Amino acid sequence: MTARVLDGKALAAQVKLEVAARVATLRARGVTPGLAVVLVGDDPASAVYVRSKTKDARECGIDAGDHRLPADVSQAVLQALVTRLAADPAVHGILVQLPLPKHLDPDQVIDAIPPHKDVDGLHPDNLGRLAQGRARFVACTPQGCMRLLGLAGVELAGASAVVIGRSVLVGRPAALLLTNASATVTLCHSRTHDLSEIVAAAEIVIAAVGRAELIRGAWIRPGATVIDVGINRTADGKLIGDVEYAAAAERAAAITPVPGGVGPMTRACLLENTVTAAEGEP
Ligand code: NAD
């Protein structure tokens, strides 16, 4: 079997068109959706992410601004910026690019974002609502994973699903979304015993670890659907995922490529969350 490749780029282009249409409707009513992206420091990867997020947003008619602060900024100055954006009626969505430099506490910053402007879905109110099964804003990467599962056409109810990685940004909300969709979910992490056996039993695999090809192709259950969130740079500068792609594609029914799978869908879901925020509290 050779897996169907789940084209995140093509799906993201479709989502962007839908977002652009919703933005046009809002603009006709005199509302321009506004997205504020906060970047602290000069981490090159974060700078690239912020640039692409604001570029995508502008292409859809969203008024996107980036707010850059130096790496040595104090917590108080960062909090003051977020508080100002929170009060600004032209800003519908606020995203603070993570990770922050070590001396800053991300929890305090995220707590300062009003939940109805938290388009990254990280505020405790939004994560709590997701846990209760009444989600408002959901983190963009796990939401993108769910959209790709939708593209694969896989039946989630009753399916055995494994999520590898339990970060608050990706793994945990992905496990909650799958649970809410009635999958039977196992959440694995760095302390998990017998990872290969758990993966081998799963009909759905979401890998969000950040270790190149940790998930071996031979572990994949024949016919499984594989969503690879991982982004790892090889010594020769190539990007590869957390799944051993070629071998996994021999066994899976469907698989996301890296790059071109989850990444573009993460960006598209941010646009969707931003326009939803501008339309009024969901
Ligand atoms: P993280 O470092 O916060 O979390 C990694 C998780 O992996 C942890 O829960 C840890 O317990 C688990 N883990 C570590 N070693 C393990 C092992 N040997 N076996 C099983 N689990 C193990 O990372 P994150 O922010 O969740 O990101 C994960 C990956 O996804 C990274 O490569 C990141 O670059 C990528 N990412 C991609 C997108 C995208 O849009 N495509 C978005 C966010 C993150």
XYZ file of C-alpha atoms and ligand atoms in Angstrom:
326
model
C 0.000 0.000 0.000
C 1.162 3.538 -0.672
C -0.523 6.134 1.449
C -2.585 8.991 0.154
C -0.658 12.207 0.797
C -2.760 14.722 2.702
C -2.006 18.026 0.989
C -2.097 20.645 3.733
C -1.048 23.382 1.339
C -4.037 22.860 -0.950
C -6.482 22.605 1.963
C -5.005 25.743 3.523
C -5.458 27.644 0.242
C -9.139 26.680 0.298
C -9.518 27.800 3.938
C -7.830 31.102 3.076
C -10.391 31.743 0.332
C -13.217 31.103 2.800
C -11.596 33.433 5.339
C -11.123 36.153 2.693
C -14.846 35.961 1.849
C -15.810 36.311 5.532
C -13.402 39.241 5.904
C -14.974 40.941 2.869
C -18.432 40.611 4.464
C -17.152 42.152 7.697
C -15.408 44.975 5.867
C -18.639 45.751 4.010
C -20.194 46.210 7.468
C -17.354 48.565 8.415
C -15.389 46.088 10.529
C -11.776 45.330 9.574
C -10.531 42.259 11.424
C -7.345 43.092 13.316
C -4.609 40.684 14.399
C -1.747 41.710 16.678
C 1.284 39.428 16.782
C 3.765 40.006 19.592
C 7.355 38.896 19.061
C 9.945 39.166 21.808
C 13.621 38.890 20.856
C 15.206 37.921 17.564
C 14.947 34.133 17.366
C 15.193 33.584 13.591
C 12.611 30.740 13.463
C 10.082 32.809 15.437
C 10.724 35.811 13.172
C 9.974 33.659 10.098
C 6.737 32.348 11.689
C 5.602 35.871 12.586
C 6.368 37.182 9.099
C 4.388 34.403 7.453
C 1.435 34.800 9.850
C 1.137 38.545 9.191
C 1.630 38.062 5.433
C -1.150 35.409 5.260
C -3.446 37.636 7.293
C -2.916 40.652 5.049
C -3.565 38.503 1.957
C -7.004 37.732 3.402
C -7.781 41.395 4.147
C -6.997 41.164 7.862
C -5.223 44.181 9.338
C -2.185 42.440 10.845
C 0.475 44.229 12.850
C 3.555 42.845 14.511
C 4.762 44.279 17.792
C 8.435 43.601 18.406
C 10.112 43.888 21.770
C 13.814 43.397 22.548
C 14.992 40.057 24.004
C 15.780 41.679 27.362
C 12.367 43.327 27.785
C 10.906 43.198 31.289
C 7.780 41.246 32.180
C 6.102 44.548 33.116
C 6.688 46.121 29.690
C 5.449 42.994 27.915
C 2.356 42.858 30.155
C 1.699 46.547 29.448
C 1.774 45.930 25.671
C -0.639 42.991 25.927
C -2.937 45.005 28.217
C -2.951 47.852 25.680
C -3.783 45.460 22.814
C -6.460 43.856 24.988
C -8.194 47.229 25.328
C -7.817 48.236 21.658
C -11.151 47.773 19.819
C -9.343 47.550 16.448
C -7.506 44.422 17.647
C -9.711 41.314 17.532
C -7.001 38.705 17.934
C -3.766 38.676 19.949
C -1.013 36.115 19.501
C 2.164 36.092 21.557
C 4.793 34.108 19.682
C 6.246 31.384 21.895
C 8.701 30.430 23.232
C 9.547 33.603 25.140
C 13.074 34.294 26.432
C 13.748 32.348 29.660
C 13.377 35.302 32.067
C 9.743 35.880 31.031
C 6.745 33.948 32.360
C 4.482 32.935 29.448
C 1.562 32.038 31.751
C 1.270 35.598 33.055
C 1.272 36.955 29.507
C -1.333 34.501 28.267
C -3.535 35.212 31.294
C -3.531 38.893 30.250
C -5.066 38.136 26.835
C -8.868 38.424 26.994
C -10.249 34.936 26.170
C -12.335 36.333 23.283
C -9.132 37.702 21.665
C -7.076 34.573 22.376
C -6.845 33.330 18.781
C -4.025 30.947 19.754
C -6.390 29.111 22.136
C -3.918 29.050 25.028
C -5.812 31.007 27.695
C -6.970 28.734 30.561
C -10.544 29.741 29.808
C -10.260 28.431 26.242
C -8.328 25.286 27.201
C -10.853 24.634 29.982
C -13.750 25.036 27.593
C -12.084 22.594 25.214
C -11.739 20.097 28.075
C -15.447 20.550 28.815
C -16.345 19.868 25.182
C -17.572 23.428 24.525
C -14.564 24.888 22.789
C -14.327 28.515 21.716
C -10.826 29.163 20.366
C -8.720 26.057 19.873
C -4.949 26.139 19.368
C -4.221 26.355 15.653
C -1.926 23.338 15.225
C -4.241 20.706 16.766
C -7.174 22.293 14.949
C -5.186 21.938 11.718
C -4.569 18.261 12.556
C -8.321 17.703 12.917
C -8.987 19.373 9.567
C -6.431 17.068 7.945
C -8.142 14.051 9.534
C -11.352 15.408 8.030
C -9.636 15.585 4.631
C -8.545 11.962 5.063
C -12.211 11.093 5.617
C -11.353 8.881 8.569
C -14.157 7.945 10.974
C -13.108 9.256 14.385
C -15.925 7.888 16.551
C -14.701 4.728 18.214
C -11.313 4.800 16.488
C -8.138 4.130 18.449
C -5.956 7.228 18.335
C -2.514 7.908 19.735
C -1.067 11.367 20.278
C 2.670 11.441 20.920
C 3.663 14.608 22.802
C 1.704 16.277 25.609
C 2.570 19.964 25.179
C -0.102 22.507 26.033
C 0.331 23.945 22.534
C -0.161 20.756 20.517
C -0.405 17.301 22.101
C -2.820 17.989 24.959
C -5.401 19.942 22.951
C -5.090 17.379 20.120
C -5.956 14.610 22.605
C -8.941 16.647 23.862
C -10.214 17.312 20.337
C -9.993 13.615 19.485
C -11.735 12.729 22.753
C -14.515 15.212 21.973
C -14.849 13.524 18.559
C -15.388 10.175 20.370
C -12.053 8.594 19.494
C -10.396 6.363 22.086
C -7.262 8.309 22.882
C -3.865 7.365 24.293
C -1.620 10.342 25.073
C 2.069 9.393 25.019
C 5.094 11.396 26.127
C 8.759 11.091 27.037
C 8.030 8.736 29.965
C 5.753 6.365 28.047
C 6.649 2.656 28.129
C 6.366 0.560 24.963
C 5.657 3.433 22.576
C 6.078 1.197 19.518
C 3.335 -1.169 20.703
C 0.914 1.659 21.427
C 1.533 3.189 18.004
C 1.163 -0.209 16.330
C -2.359 -0.558 17.747
C -3.553 2.874 16.604
C -5.806 3.655 13.664
C -4.904 7.344 13.993
C -1.437 8.660 14.859
C -0.621 12.284 15.667
C 3.095 12.808 16.256
C 4.073 16.072 17.997
C 7.448 15.495 19.623
C 10.196 17.339 17.764
C 12.508 14.330 17.239
C 13.371 13.424 13.691
C 11.812 10.099 12.626
C 11.231 8.929 16.214
C 8.125 7.103 15.004
C 9.385 4.292 12.810
C 7.520 3.312 9.677
C 7.423 -0.339 10.750
C 5.370 0.618 13.841
C 2.483 2.005 11.783
C -0.613 -0.181 11.690
C -1.523 -1.010 8.078
C -4.302 1.337 6.967
C -3.677 3.929 9.712
C -3.928 7.686 9.191
C -0.757 9.553 10.198
C -0.537 13.264 11.018
C 3.040 14.447 11.486
C 3.346 17.747 13.375
C 7.093 17.573 13.935
C 9.474 19.995 12.282
C 13.116 18.942 12.488
C 16.033 20.295 10.520
C 18.607 17.780 9.321
C 22.358 18.445 9.168
C 22.030 19.245 5.450
C 19.267 21.777 6.106
C 16.238 19.689 5.057
C 13.007 19.707 7.072
C 11.735 16.319 8.213
C 8.999 15.188 10.540
C 8.717 13.003 13.638
C 7.631 10.046 11.499
C 9.888 7.992 9.256
C 7.947 9.141 6.229
C 8.865 6.785 3.368
C 8.489 3.605 5.411
C 5.301 4.841 7.103
C 3.780 5.760 3.736
C 4.192 2.123 2.673
C 1.798 1.042 5.452
C -0.522 3.977 6.182
C -3.721 4.744 4.288
C -3.021 8.470 4.506
C -0.135 10.601 5.761
C 0.804 14.273 5.945
C 4.078 15.401 4.353
C 6.662 17.586 6.119
C 6.752 20.316 4.953
C 3.358 20.943 3.354
C 1.071 19.164 5.822
C 0.307 20.507 9.284
C 2.330 23.744 8.934
C 0.131 25.453 6.311
C -3.017 24.302 8.136
C -1.757 25.819 11.407
C -1.429 29.146 9.640
C -4.848 28.814 8.010
C -6.543 28.035 11.340
C -5.086 31.222 12.838
C -6.781 33.215 10.077
C -10.028 31.409 10.741
C -9.824 32.092 14.487
C -9.070 35.764 13.805
C -12.070 36.287 11.538
C -14.259 34.411 14.041
C -13.027 36.777 16.775
C -13.878 39.792 14.613
C -17.364 38.427 13.860
C -18.079 38.490 17.584
C -17.638 36.080 20.439
C -18.231 32.530 19.156
P 7.402 20.370 23.142
O 8.887 20.254 23.198
O 6.707 21.398 23.946
O 6.759 18.960 23.521
C 7.303 17.764 23.065
C 6.566 16.599 23.686
O 7.167 15.413 23.204
C 6.634 16.547 25.215
O 5.336 16.365 25.730
C 7.498 15.323 25.521
O 7.037 14.604 26.647
C 7.326 14.493 24.269
N 8.497 13.642 24.015
C 9.801 13.996 24.034
N 10.583 12.926 23.782
C 9.761 11.881 23.600
C 9.972 10.512 23.322
N 11.194 10.007 23.171
N 8.889 9.716 23.202
C 7.640 10.211 23.345
N 7.388 11.507 23.603
C 8.430 12.329 23.734
O 7.075 20.538 21.588
P 5.757 21.094 20.832
O 5.688 22.575 20.938
O 4.568 20.281 21.197
O 6.174 20.761 19.331
C 6.404 19.430 18.904
C 6.932 19.439 17.493
O 5.953 20.008 16.636
C 8.191 20.283 17.267
O 8.959 19.671 16.248
C 7.653 21.592 16.753
O 8.582 22.274 15.946
C 6.499 21.102 15.928
N 5.422 22.089 15.752
C 4.944 22.222 14.501
C 3.910 23.107 14.257
C 3.389 23.219 12.869
O 2.663 24.151 12.586
N 3.683 22.276 11.993
C 3.369 23.858 15.296
C 3.851 23.676 16.600
C 4.889 22.770 16.803
